[in-house]
Structure formats: structure tokens, C-alpha cells
Tab-separated table of C-alpha atoms in Angstrom:
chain	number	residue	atom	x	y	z
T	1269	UNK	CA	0.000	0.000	0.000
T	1270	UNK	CA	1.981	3.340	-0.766
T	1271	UNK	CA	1.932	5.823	1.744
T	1272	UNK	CA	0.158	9.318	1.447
T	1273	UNK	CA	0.276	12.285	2.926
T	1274	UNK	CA	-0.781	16.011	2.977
T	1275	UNK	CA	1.463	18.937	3.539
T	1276	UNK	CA	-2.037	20.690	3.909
T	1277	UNK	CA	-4.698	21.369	6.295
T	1278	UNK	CA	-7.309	19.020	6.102
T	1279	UNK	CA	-10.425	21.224	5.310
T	1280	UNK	CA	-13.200	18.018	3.775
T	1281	UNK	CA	-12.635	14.471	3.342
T	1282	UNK	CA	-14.078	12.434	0.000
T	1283	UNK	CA	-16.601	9.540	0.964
T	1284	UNK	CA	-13.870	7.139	1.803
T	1285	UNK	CA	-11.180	9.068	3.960
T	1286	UNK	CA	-10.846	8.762	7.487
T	1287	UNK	CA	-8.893	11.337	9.593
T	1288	UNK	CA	-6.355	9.943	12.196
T	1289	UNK	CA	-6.024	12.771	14.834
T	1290	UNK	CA	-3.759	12.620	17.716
T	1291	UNK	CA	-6.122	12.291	20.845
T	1292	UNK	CA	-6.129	11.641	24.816
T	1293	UNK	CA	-7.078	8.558	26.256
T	1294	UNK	CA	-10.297	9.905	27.747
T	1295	UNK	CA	-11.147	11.140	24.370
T	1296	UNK	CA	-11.843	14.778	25.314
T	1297	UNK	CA	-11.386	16.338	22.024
T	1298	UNK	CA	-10.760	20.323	23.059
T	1299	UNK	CA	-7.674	21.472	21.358
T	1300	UNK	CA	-5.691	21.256	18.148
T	1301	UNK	CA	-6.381	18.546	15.734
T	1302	UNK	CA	-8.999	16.709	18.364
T	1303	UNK	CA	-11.162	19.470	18.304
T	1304	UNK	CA	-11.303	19.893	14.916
T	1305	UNK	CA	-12.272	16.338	14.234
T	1306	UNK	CA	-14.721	17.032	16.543
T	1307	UNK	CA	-16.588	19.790	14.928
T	1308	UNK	CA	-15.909	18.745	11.228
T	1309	UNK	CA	-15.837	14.918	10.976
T	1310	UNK	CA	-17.997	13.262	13.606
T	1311	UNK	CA	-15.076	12.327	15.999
T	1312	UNK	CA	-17.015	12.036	19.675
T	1313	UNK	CA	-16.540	12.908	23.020
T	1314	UNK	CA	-15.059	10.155	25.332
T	1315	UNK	CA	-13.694	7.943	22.169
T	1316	UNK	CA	-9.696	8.216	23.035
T	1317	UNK	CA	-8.697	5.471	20.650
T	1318	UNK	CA	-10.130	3.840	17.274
T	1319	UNK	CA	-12.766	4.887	15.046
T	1320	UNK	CA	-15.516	7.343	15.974
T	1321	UNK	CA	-17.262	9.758	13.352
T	1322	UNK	CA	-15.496	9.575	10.107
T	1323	UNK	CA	-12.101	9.708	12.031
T	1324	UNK	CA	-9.712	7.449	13.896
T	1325	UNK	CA	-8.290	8.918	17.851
T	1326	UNK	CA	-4.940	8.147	17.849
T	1327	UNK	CA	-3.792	8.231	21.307
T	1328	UNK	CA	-1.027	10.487	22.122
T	1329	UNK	CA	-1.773	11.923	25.766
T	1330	UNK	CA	-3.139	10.250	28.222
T	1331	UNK	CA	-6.354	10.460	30.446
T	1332	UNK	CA	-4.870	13.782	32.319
T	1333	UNK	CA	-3.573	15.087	28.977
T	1334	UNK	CA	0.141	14.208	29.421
T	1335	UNK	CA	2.011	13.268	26.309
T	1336	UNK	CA	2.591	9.511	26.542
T	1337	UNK	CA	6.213	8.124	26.019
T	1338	UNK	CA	7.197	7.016	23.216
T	1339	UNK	CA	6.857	3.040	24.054
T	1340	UNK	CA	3.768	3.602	25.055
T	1341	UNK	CA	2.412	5.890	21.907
T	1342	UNK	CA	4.525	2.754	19.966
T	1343	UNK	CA	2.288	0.275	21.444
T	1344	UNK	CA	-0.979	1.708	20.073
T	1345	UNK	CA	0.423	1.432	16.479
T	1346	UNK	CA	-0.904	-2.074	15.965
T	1347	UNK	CA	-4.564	-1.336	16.568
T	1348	UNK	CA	-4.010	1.582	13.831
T	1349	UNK	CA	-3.001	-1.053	11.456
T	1350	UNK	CA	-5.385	-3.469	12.466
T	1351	UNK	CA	-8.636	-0.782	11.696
T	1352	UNK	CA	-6.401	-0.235	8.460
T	1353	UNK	CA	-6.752	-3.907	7.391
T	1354	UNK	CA	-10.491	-4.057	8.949
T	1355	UNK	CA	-11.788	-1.144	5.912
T	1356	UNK	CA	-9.833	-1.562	3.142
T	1357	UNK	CA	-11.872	0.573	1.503
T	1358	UNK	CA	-10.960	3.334	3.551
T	1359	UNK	CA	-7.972	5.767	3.170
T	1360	UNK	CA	-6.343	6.615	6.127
């Protein structure tokens, strides 16, 4: 699968896209990126990891909105794959 990616802001997504935002673990989505898949693409409140609206939470912070080591951001990188290989149909 090649790998894309946009230099861009994200302003719309085409049928099939699915935004992967950098989220806490308790999935409050009120800054940055979070926020903005929020208001523009469905992602909801208390969803820190996996699909939720037309997005994917990517954890990067945990429940009291620390940034999470690097092992520990590493670890959730499987389960980002894993939703990858679950919708092929979808472009990440």
C-alpha cells in the first residue's frame, strides 16, 4: 500500500477518507487537531482510541492530557493497522 500524505490542512474528506487525529485517552477532544475532528468529521466525546465519526483517535496523551512516552504511543500502532486492514476501503 503506498503511503500518502498532505502537507495541507485538512479542510473536507471524500466519501472514503478517514482522519487519524492525535487524541487523549479519555477522548476529550478540546484542542488542536482533536477538536477539529470534533466539529468537522464526527469524531465524539469520550472515544480516546479507534474509530468514531469519520475519524480514527490516535492516542497520544493520556487520560490527564500528558504526552505519553514514546513506548507507550509505539504500542498503540498495531490497533491503527489493524482498523487499516479491517476497511480496506478506507484511506487513512
Amino acid at each position: 500500500m503506498p503511503l500518502k500524505y498532505t502537507p495541507d490542512n485538512i479542510s473536507s474528506l471524500l466519501s472514503n477518507q478517514i482522519f487519524v487525529f492525535g487524541a487523549n485517552s479519555a477522548g476529550r477532544h478540546g484542542l488542536g487537531a482533536a477538536k477539529y475532528a470534533a466539529v468537522n468529521f464526527g469524531a465524539e466525546y469520550g472515544v480516546g482510541e479507534g474509530m468514531t465519526g469519520r475519524c480514527y483517535a490516535f492516542p497520544t496523551k493520556d487520560e490527564n492530557i500528558r504526552t505519553m512516552s514514546l513506548p507507550q504511543i509505539k504500542e498503540k500502532i498495531p490497533f491503527l493497522l489493524k482498523c487499516c486492514e479491517d476497511y480496506p476501503d478506507k484511506e487513512f
